[in-house]
Short mmCIF file of C-alpha atoms and ligand atoms in Angstrom, two decimals:
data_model
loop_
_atom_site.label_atom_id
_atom_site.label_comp_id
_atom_site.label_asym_id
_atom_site.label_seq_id
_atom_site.Cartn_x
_atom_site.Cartn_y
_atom_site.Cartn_z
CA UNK R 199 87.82 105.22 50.55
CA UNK R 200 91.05 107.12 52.04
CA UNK R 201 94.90 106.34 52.64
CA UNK R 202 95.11 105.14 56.10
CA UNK R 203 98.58 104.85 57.83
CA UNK R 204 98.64 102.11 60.77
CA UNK R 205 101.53 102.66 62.77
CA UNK R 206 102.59 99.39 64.70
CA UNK R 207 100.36 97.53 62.03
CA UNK R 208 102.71 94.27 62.28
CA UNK R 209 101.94 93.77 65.64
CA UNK R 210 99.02 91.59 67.27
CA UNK R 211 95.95 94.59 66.80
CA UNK R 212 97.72 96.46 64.05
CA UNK R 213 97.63 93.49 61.86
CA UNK R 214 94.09 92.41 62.20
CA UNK R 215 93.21 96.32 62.10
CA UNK R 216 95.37 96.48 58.80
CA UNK R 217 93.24 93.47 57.24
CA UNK R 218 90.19 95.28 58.08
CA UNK R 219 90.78 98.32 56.44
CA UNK R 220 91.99 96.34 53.61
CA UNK R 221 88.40 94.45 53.18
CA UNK R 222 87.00 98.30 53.38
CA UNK R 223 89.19 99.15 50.46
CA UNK R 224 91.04 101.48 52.07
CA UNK R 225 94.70 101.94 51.14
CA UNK R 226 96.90 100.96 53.83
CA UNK R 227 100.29 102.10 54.48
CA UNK R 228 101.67 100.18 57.92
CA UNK R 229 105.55 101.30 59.52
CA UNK R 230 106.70 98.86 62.42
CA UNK R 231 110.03 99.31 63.43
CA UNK R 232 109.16 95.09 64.00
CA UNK R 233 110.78 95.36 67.99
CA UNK R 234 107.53 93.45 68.96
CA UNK R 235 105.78 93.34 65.69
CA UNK R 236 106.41 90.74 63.03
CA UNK R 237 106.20 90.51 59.31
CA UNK R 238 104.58 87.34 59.44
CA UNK R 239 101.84 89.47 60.49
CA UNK R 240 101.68 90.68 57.53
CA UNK R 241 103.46 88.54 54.52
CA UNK R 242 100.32 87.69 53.36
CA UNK R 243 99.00 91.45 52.41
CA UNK R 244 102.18 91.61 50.25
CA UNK R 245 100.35 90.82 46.75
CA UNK R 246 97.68 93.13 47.43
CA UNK R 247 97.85 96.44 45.72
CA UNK R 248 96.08 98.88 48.48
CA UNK R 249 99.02 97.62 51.17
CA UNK R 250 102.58 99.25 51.66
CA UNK R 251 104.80 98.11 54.37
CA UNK R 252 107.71 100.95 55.70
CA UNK R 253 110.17 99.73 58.48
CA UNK R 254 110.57 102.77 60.60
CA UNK R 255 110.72 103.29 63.58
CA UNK R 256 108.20 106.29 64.45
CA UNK R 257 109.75 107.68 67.66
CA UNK R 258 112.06 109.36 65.19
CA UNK R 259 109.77 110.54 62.51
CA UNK R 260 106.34 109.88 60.60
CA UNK R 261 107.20 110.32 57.12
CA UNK R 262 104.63 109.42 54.65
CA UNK R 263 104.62 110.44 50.84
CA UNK R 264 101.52 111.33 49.28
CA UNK R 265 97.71 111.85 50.43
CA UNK R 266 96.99 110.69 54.34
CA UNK R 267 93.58 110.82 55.42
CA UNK R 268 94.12 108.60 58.57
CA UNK R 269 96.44 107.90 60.96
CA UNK R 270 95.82 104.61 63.33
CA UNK R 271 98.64 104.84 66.29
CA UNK R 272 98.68 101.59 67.37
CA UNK R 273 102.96 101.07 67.49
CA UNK R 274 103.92 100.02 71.11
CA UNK R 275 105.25 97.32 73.02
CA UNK R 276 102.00 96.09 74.84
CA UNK R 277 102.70 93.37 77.19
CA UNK R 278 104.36 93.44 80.50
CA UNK R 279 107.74 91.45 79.73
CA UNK R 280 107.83 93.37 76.23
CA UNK R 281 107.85 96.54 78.38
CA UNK R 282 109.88 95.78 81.25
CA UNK R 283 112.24 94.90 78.46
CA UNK R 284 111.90 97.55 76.31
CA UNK R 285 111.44 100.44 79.12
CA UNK R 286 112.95 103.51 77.40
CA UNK R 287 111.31 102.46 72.90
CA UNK R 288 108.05 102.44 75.18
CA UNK R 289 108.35 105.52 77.25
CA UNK R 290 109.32 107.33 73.47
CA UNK R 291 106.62 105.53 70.83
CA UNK R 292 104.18 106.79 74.25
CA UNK R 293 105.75 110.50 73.80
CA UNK R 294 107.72 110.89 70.90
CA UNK R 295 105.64 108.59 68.97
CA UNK R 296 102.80 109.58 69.30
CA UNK R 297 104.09 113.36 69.03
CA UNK R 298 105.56 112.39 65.48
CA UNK R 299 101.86 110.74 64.28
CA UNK R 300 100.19 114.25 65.64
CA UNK R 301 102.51 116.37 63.60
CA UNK R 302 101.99 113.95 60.47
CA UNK R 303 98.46 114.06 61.15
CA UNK R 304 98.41 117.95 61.22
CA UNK R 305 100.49 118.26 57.90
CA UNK R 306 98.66 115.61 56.48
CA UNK R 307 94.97 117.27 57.55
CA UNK R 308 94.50 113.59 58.33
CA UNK R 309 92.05 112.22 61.38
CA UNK R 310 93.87 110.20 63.99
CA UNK R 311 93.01 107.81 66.47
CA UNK R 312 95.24 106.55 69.38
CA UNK R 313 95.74 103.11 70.81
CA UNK R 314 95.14 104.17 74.53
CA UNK R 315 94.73 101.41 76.99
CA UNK R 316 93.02 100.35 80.20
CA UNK R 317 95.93 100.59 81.84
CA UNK R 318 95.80 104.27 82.46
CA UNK R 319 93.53 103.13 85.28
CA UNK R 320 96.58 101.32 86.67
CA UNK R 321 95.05 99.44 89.70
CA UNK R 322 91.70 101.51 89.39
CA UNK R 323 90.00 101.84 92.87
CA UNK R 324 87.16 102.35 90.95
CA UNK R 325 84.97 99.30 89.75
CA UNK R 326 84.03 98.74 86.93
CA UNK R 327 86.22 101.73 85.13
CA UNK R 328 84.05 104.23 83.32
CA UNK R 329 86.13 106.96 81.05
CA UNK R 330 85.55 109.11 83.52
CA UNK R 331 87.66 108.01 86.24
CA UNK R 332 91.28 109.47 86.01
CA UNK R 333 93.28 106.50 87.40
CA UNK R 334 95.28 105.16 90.10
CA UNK R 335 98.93 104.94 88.63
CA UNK R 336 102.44 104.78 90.11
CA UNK R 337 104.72 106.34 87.98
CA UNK R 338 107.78 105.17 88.92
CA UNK R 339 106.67 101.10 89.27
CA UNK R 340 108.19 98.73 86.41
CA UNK R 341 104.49 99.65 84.74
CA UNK R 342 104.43 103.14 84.66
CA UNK R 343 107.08 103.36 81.10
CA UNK R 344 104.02 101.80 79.89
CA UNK R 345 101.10 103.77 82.03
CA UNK R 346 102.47 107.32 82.01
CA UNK R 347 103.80 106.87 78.32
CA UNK R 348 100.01 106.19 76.83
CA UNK R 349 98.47 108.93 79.71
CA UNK R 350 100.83 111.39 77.77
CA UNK R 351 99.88 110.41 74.76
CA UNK R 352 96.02 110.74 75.51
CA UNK R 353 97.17 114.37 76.71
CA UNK R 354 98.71 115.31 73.87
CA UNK R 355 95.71 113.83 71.20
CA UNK R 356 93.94 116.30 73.33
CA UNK R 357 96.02 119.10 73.04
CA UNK R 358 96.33 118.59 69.12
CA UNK R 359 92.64 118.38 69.25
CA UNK R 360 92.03 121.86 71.15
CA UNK R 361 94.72 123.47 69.16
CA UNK R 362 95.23 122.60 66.08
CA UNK R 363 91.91 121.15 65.64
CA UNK R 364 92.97 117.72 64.40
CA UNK R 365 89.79 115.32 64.40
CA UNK R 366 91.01 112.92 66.86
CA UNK R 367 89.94 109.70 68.79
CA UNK R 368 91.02 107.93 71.80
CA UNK R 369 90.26 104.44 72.18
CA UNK R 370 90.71 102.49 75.74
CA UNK R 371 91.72 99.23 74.82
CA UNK R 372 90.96 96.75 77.41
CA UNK R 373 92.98 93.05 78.12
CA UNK R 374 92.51 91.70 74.07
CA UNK R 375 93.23 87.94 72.70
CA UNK R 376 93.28 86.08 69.66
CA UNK R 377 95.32 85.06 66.91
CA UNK R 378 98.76 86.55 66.23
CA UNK R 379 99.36 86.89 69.90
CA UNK R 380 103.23 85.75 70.20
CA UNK R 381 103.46 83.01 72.09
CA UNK R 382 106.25 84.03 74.51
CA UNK R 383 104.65 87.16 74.95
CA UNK R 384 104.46 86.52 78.47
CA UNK R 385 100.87 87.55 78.70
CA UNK R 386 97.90 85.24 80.14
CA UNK R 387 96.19 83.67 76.97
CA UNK R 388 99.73 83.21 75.25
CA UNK R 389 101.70 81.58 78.34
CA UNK R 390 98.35 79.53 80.02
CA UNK R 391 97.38 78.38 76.23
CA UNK R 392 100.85 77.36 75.39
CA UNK R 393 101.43 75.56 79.02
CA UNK R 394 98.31 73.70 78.60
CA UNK R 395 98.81 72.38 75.24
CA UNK R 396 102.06 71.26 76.18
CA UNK R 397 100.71 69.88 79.74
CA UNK R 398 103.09 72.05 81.78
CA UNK R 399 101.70 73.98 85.08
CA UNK R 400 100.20 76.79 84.47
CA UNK R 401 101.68 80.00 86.19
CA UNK R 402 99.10 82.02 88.25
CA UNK R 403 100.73 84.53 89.72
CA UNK R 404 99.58 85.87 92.99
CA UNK R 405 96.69 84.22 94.62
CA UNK R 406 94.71 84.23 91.58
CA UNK R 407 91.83 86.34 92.83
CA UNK R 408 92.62 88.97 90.61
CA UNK R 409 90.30 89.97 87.76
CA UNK R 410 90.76 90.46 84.09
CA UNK R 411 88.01 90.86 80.86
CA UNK R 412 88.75 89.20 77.89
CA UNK R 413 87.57 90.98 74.51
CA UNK R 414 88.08 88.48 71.50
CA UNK R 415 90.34 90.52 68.76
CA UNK R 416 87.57 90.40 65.88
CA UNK R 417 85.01 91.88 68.31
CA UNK R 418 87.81 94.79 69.43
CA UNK R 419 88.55 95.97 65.52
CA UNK R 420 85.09 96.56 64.93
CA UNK R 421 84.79 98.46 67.82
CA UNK R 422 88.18 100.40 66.52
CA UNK R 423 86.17 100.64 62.88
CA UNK R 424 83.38 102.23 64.65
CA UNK R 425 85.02 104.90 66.45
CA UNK R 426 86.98 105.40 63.26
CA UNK R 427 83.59 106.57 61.57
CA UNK R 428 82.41 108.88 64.23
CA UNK R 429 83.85 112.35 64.90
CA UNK R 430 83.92 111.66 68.48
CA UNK R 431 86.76 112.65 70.54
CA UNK R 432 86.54 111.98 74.30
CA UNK R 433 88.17 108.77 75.34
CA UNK R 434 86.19 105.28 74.12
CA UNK R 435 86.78 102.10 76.78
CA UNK R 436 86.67 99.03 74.31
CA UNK R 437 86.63 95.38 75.88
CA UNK R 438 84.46 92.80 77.02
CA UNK R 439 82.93 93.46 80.24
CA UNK R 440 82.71 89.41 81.19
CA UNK R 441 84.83 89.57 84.00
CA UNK R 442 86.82 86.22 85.21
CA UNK R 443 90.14 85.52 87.78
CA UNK R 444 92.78 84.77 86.94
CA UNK R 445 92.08 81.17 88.67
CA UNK R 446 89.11 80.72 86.72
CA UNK R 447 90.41 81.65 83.13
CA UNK R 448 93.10 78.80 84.19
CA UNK R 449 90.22 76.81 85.06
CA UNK R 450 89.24 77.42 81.48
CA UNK R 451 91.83 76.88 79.86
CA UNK R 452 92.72 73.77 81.37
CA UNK R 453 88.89 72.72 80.44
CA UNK R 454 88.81 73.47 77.06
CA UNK R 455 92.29 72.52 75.81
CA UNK R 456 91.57 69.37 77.82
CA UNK R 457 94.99 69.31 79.17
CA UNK R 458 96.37 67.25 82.29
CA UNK R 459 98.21 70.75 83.82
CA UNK R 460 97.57 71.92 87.07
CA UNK R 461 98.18 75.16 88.56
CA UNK R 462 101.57 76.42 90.17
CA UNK R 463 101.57 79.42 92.32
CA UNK R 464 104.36 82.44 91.34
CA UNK R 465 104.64 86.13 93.12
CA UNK R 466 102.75 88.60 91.86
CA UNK R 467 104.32 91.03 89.60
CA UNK R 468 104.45 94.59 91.55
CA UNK R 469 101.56 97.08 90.99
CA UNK R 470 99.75 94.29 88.82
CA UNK R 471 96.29 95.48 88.95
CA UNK R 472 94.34 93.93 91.29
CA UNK R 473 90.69 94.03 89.33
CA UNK R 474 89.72 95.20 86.16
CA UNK R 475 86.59 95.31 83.87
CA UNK R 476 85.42 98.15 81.45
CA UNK R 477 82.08 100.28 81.54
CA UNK R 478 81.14 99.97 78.03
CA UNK R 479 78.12 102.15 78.11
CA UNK R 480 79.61 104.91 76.06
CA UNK R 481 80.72 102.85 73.34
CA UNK R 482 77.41 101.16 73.37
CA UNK R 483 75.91 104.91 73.16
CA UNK R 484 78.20 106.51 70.72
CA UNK R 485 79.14 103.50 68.73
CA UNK R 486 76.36 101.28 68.78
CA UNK R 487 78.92 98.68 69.73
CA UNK R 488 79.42 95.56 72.15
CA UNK R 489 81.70 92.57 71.81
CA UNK R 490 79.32 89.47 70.37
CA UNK R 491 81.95 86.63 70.80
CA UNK R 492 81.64 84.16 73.84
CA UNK R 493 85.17 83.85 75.85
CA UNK R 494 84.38 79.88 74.74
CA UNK R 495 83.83 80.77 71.00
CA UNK R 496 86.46 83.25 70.97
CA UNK R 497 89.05 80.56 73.11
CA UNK R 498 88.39 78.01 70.05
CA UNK R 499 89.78 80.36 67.61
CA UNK R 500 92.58 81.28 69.56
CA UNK R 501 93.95 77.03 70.48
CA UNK R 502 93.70 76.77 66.84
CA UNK R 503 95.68 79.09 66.16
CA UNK R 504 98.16 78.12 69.26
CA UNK R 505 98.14 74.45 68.12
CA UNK R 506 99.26 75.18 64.77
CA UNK R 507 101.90 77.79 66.04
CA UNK R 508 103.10 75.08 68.07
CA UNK R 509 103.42 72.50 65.66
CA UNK R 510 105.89 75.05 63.39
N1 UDP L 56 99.17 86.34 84.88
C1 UDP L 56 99.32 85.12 85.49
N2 UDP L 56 100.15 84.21 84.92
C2 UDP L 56 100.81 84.43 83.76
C3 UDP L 56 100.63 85.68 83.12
C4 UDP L 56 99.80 86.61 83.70
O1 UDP L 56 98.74 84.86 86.55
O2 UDP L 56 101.54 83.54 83.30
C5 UDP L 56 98.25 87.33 85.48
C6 UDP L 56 98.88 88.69 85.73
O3 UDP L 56 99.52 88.73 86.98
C7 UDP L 56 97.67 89.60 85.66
C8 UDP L 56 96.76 88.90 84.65
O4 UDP L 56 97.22 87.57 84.56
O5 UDP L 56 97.02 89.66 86.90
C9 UDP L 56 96.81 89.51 83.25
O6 UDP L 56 98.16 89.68 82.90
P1 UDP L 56 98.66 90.10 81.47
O7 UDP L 56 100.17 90.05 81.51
O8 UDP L 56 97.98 89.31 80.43
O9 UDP L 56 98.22 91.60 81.24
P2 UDP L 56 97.73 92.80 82.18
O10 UDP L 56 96.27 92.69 82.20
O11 UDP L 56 98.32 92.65 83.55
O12 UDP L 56 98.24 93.99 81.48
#
């Protein structure tokens, strides 16, 4: 079993990918500069002798002591308020970042696999998005810090690839829920679970006809294992290709948290993608992977998890 760094590994993914590599006995060695990540994340790894946490922020360096044999990139802000907030940490952990992890990787002669995302399609006018289709992105919109940031950092996994022969991964991370979302993260599950369970309106934005997928988190790390395991190095889509609106995931949660809220209208965010569901026939190819939890099953985990939040 190796020594695996996870940058970003006290946010939502990082954490659950941290715990996973734990119960594969690999050694674990996670830096979060904690902007959007959160030691409670990870407070209960302390006691276990494989895990190491480092605050640093990795826009200014990677430094690791010792034997690396992996390098998970997985540090960035990741919702849409966290990046419109944090514009210029997300436009560098994107670039400099991910340029820091490369160069550790290289010293290191450790593998490394990057955090990439669907939105890279931006608002795809392709449907559904297969890795082959290069995107439909404004760079300049209140998304693109975020877009153009992880496009760059694909680019340069490549490059480090080509040149310096690094065994990289990319992995295209689609819309991905469970527990340890924040709840004021100002994405969909956090802000319609959290206005249901309280029986406030819940805030569609736009007319609600846009589409989202919904991969459950447990179903996503395994899919992040997988692609750990294989020397492949052409970008991976992982999500759930169940595809919903936005009105009808209200619809559900409303449903299943049996709440009393209705639904409020709000303007739609600019250059919010307007559909969005991933081809997962590569994955299913190279990985022998697809997501096995229902949005219903996967939803029951995640009020739990709200409801107890809630009552802290
Ligand atoms: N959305 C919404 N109400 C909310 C939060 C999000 O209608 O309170 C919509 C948002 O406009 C988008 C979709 O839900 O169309 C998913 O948004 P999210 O912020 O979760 O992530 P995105 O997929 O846009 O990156």
């Amino acid at each position: 079993m190796g020594r695996c760094v996870v940058t970003g590994g006290a946010g939502f993914l990082g954490s659950h990918l941290t715990e996973k590599l734990l119960r594969e006995k690999h050694e674990v060695v996670v830096l979060d500069n904690l902007i959007t990540g959160s030691l409670r994340n990870i407070e209960h790894l302390g006691g276990n002798p494989l895990f190491l946490f480092k605050k640093e922020n990795v826009s200014e360096a990677v430094l690791v002591d010792g034997q690396v044999d992996f390098i998970f990139h997985f540090a960035s802000p990741a919702s849409p308020i966290d990046y419109l907030e944090f514009p210029i940490p997300t436009l560098k952990v994107g670039a400099m970042g991910t340029h820091n992890a490369l160069g550790a990787a290289k010293v290191k002669k450790a593998g490394f696999l990057l955090a990439s995302t669907s939105e890279v399609y931006g608002d795809p006018l392709e449907h559904p998005q297969k890795e082959t289709y290069w995107g439909n992105v404004n760079p300049i919109g209140p998304r693109g810090v975020y877009d153009e940031a992880k496009r760059y950092a694909e680019s340069i996994t490549m490059a480090y690839h080509r040149c310096h022969k690094i065994p990289t991964r990319i992995a295209r991370i689609f819309n991905t829920y469970g527990p340890r979302m924040r709840l004021k993260d100002g994405r969909i599950v956090p802000n319609f679970l959290s206005q249901a369970l309280r029986g406030e309106d819940l805030t569609v934005y736009g007319n609600g006809l846009q589409t989202r997928s919904f991969c459950f988190v447990d179903d996503l790390i395994e899919g992040i294992y997988a692609l750990f395991q294989k020397d492949f190095h052409d970008p991976v889509n992982l999500g759930n290709p169940t595809e919903l609106t936005v009105l009808e995931f209200a619809e559900t949660i409303i449903r299943m948290t049996k709440s009393s809220s209705k639904i409020k209208y709000f303007s739609l965010p600019e250059d919010d993608p307007k559909v969005r569901k991933p081809d997962i026939q590569r994955a299913e190819k190279v990985l022998g992977w697809r997501p096995k939890t229902s949005l219903e099953e996967g939803l029951e985990k995640t009020i739990y998890y709200f409801k107890k939040e809630m009552r802290q």
